[in-house]
PDB file of C-alpha atoms in Angstrom:
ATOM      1  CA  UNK A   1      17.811  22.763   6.529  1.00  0.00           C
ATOM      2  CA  UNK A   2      17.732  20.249   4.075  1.00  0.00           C
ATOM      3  CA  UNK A   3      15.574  16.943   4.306  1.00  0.00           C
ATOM      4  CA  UNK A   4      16.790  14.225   6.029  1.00  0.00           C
ATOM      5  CA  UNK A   5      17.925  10.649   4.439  1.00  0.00           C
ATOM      6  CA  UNK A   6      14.628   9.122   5.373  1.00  0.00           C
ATOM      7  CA  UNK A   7      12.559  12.022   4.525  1.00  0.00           C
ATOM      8  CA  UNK A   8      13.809  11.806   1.107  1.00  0.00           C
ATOM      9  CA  UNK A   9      13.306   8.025   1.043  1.00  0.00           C
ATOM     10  CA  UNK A  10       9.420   8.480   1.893  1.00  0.00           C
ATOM     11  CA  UNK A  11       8.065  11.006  -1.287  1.00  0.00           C
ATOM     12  CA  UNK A  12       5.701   9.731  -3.563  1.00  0.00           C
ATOM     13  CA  UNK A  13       5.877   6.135  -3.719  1.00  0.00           C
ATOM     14  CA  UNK A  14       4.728   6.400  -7.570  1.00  0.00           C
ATOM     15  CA  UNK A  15       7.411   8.737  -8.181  1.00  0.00           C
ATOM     16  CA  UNK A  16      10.501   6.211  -7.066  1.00  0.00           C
ATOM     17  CA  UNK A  17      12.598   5.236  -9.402  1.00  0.00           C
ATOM     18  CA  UNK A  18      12.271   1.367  -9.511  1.00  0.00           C
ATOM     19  CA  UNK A  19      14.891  -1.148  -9.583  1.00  0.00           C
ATOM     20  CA  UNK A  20      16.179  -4.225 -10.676  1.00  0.00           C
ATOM     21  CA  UNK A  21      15.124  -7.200  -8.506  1.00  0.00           C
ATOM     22  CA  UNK A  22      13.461  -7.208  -5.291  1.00  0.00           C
ATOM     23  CA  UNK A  23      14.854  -4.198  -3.152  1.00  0.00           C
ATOM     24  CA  UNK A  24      12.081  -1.848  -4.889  1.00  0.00           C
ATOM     25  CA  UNK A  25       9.616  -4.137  -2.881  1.00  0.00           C
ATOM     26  CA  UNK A  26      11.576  -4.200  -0.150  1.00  0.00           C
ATOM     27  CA  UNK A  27      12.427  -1.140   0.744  1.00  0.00           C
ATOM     28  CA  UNK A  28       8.227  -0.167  -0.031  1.00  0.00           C
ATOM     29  CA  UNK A  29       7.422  -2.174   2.307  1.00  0.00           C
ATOM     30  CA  UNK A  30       9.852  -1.456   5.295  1.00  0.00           C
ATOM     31  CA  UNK A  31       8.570   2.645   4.665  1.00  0.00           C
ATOM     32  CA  UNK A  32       5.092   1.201   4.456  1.00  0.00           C
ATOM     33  CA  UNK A  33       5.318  -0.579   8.399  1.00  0.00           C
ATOM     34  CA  UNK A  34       7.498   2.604   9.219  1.00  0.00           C
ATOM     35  CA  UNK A  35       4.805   5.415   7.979  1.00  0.00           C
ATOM     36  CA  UNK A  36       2.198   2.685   9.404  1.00  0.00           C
ATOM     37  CA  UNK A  37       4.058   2.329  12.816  1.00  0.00           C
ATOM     38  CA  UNK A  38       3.465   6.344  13.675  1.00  0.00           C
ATOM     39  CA  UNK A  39       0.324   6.812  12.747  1.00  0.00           C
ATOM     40  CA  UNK A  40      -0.725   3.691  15.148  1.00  0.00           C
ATOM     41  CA  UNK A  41       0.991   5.235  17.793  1.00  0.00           C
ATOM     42  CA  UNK A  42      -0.087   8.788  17.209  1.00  0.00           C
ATOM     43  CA  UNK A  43      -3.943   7.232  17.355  1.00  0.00           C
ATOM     44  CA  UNK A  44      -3.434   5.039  20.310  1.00  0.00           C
ATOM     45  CA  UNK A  45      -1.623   8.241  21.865  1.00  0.00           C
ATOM     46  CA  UNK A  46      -5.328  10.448  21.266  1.00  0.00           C
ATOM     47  CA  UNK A  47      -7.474   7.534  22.087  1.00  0.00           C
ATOM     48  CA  UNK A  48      -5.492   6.828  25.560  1.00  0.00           C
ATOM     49  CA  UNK A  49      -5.215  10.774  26.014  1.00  0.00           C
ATOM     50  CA  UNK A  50      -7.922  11.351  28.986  1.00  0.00           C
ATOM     51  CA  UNK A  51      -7.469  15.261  27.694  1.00  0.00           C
ATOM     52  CA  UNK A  52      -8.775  14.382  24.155  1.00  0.00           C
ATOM     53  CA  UNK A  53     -12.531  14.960  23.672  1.00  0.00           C
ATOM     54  CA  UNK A  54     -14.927  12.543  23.027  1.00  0.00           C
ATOM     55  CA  UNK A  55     -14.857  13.106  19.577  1.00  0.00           C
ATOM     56  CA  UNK A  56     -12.086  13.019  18.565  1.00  0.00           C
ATOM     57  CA  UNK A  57     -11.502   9.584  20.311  1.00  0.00           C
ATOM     58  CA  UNK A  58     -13.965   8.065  18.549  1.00  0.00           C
ATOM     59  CA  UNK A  59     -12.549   9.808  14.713  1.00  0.00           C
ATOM     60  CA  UNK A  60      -9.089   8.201  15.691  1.00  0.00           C
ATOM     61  CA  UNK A  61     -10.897   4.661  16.675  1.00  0.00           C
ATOM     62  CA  UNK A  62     -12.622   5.232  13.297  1.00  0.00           C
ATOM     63  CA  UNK A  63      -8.903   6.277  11.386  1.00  0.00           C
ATOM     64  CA  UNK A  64      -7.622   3.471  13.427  1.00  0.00           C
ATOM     65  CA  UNK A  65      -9.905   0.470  12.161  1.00  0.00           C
ATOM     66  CA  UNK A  66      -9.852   1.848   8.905  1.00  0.00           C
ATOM     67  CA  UNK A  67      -5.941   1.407   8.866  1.00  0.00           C
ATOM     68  CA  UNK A  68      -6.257  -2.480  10.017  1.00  0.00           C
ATOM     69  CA  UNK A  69      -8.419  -2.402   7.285  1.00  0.00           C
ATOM     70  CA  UNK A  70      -6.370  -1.469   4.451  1.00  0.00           C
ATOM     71  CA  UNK A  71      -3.740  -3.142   5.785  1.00  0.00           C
ATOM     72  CA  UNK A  72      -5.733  -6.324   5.810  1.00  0.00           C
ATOM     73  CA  UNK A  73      -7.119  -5.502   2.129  1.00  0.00           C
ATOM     74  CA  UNK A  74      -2.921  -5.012   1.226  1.00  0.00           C
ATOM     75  CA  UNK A  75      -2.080  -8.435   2.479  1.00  0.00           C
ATOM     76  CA  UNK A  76      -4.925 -10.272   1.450  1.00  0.00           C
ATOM     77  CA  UNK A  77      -4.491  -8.740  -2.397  1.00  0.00           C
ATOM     78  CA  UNK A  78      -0.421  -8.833  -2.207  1.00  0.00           C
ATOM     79  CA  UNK A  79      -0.274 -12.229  -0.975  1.00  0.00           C
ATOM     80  CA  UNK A  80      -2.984 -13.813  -3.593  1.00  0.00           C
ATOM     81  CA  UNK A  81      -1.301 -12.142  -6.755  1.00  0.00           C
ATOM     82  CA  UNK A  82       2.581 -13.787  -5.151  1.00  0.00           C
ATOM     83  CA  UNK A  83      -0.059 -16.940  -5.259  1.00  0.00           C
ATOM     84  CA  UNK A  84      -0.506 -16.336  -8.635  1.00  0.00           C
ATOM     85  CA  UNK A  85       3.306 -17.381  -9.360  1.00  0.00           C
ATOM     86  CA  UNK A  86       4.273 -13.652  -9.160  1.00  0.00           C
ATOM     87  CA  UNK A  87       7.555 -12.831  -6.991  1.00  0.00           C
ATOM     88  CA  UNK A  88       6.660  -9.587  -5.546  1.00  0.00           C
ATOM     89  CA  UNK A  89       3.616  -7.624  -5.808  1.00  0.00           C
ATOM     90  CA  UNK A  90       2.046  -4.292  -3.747  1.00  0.00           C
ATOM     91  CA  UNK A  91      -1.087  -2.662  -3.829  1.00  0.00           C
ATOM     92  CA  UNK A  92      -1.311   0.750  -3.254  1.00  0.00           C
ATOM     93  CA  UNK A  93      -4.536   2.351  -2.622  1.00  0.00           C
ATOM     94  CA  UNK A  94      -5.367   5.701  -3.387  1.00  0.00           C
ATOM     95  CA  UNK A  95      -8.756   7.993  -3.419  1.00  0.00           C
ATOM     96  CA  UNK A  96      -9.464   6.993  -6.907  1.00  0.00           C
ATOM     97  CA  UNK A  97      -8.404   3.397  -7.556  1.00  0.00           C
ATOM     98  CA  UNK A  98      -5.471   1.544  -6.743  1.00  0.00           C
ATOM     99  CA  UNK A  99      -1.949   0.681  -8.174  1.00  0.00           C
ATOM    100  CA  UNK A 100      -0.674  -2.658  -8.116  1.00  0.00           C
ATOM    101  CA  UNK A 101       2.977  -3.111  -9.128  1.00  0.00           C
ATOM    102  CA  UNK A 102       4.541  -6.737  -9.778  1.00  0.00           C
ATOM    103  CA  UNK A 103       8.130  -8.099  -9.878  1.00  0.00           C
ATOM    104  CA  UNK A 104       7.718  -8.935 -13.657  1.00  0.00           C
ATOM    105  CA  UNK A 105       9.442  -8.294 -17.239  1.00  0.00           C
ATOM    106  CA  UNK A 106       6.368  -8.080 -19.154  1.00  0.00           C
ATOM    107  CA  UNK A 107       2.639  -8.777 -18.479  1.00  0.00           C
ATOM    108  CA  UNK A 108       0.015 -10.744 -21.072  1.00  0.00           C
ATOM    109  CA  UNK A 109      -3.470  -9.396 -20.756  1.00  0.00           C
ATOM    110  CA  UNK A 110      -4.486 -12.318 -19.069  1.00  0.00           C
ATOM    111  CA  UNK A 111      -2.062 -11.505 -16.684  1.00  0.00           C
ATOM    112  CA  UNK A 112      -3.465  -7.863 -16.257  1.00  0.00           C
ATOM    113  CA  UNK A 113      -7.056  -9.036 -16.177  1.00  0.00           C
ATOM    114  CA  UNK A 114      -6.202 -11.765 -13.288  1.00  0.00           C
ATOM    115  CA  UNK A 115      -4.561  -9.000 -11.553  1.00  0.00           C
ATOM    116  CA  UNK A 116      -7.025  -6.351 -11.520  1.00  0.00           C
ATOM    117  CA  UNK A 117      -9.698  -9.275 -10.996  1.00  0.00           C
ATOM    118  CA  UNK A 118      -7.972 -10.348  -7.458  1.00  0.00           C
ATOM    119  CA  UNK A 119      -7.329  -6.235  -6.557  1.00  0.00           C
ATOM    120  CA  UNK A 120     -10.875  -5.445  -7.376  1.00  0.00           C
ATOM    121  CA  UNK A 121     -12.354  -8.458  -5.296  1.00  0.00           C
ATOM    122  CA  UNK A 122     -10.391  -7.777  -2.283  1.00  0.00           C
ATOM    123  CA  UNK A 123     -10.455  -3.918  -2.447  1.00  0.00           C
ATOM    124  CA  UNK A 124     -14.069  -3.571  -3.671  1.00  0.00           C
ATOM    125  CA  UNK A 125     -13.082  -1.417  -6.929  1.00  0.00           C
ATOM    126  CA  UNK A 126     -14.142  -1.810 -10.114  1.00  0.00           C
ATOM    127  CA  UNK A 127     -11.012  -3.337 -13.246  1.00  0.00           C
ATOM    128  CA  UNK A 128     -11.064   0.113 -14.314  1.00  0.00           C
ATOM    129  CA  UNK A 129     -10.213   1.540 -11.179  1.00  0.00           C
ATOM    130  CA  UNK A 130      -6.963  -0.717 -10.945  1.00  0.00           C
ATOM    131  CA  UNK A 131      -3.624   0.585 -12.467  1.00  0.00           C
ATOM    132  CA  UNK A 132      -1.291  -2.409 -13.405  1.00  0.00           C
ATOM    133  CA  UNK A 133       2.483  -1.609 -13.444  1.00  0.00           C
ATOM    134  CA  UNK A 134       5.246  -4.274 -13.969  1.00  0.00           C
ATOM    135  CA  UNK A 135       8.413  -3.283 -12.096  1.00  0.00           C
ATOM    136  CA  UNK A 136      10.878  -4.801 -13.984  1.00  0.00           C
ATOM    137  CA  UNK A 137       9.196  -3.392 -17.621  1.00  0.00           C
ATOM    138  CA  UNK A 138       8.964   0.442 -16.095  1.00  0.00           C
TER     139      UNK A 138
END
């Protein structure tokens, strides 16, 4: 059976083709709350569980208030780099670093470095950790 329309969609959000204006950005982020959405409700369905151990309730309040806590760190780091008189911008995290892609057509090194600056304050990584991609530049 082949994959559905929205599992398709979801793949590797670094592996999407990106383009032109905003529905890149838009369409991330509706997956995002959508992939974010079930894995709230599949936590708050083994914390409320009364079969669940012990445990494992306290592993999903841990998974739990780590995901409020990226997706703090996402809007906090999203929203100051828009402040930054960039359009768009998302922040990816990943085990290693983090990817931050803006809505621009090319990017100065100032621009980089202010970027990287704001994701590494907010996300506690290091510039070098950061991975700067302009959307609209590919």
């Amino acid at each position: 059976m082949p994959p559905s329309e929205e599992e398709t969609a979801v793949g590797d959000p670094t592996d999407w083709e990106l383009d032109n204006n905003n529905q890149f950005f838009v369409e991330y982020r509706l997956e995002r709350e959508r992939m974010r959405s079930r894995e709230i409700d599949m936590l708050q369905q083994l914390i409320n569980n009364p079969n669940v151990t012990s445990e494992s309730k306290i592993e999903a309040e841990k998974k739990l208030l780590k995901l409020q806590e990226l997706m703090e760190i996402e809007l906090l780091v999203e929203n100051a780099i828009r402040a930054q008189n960039f359009d768009q911008a998302i922040l990816i995290m990943q085990e290693d670093g983090a990817l931050v892609i803006v809505n621009a057509k090319e990017l100065s090194s100032e621009q980089i470095l202010l970027i990287a600056e704001i994701a590494a304050q907010s996300t506690g990584l290091r510039n070098s950790q950061i991975k700067i991609s302009n959307q609209l530049g590919k």
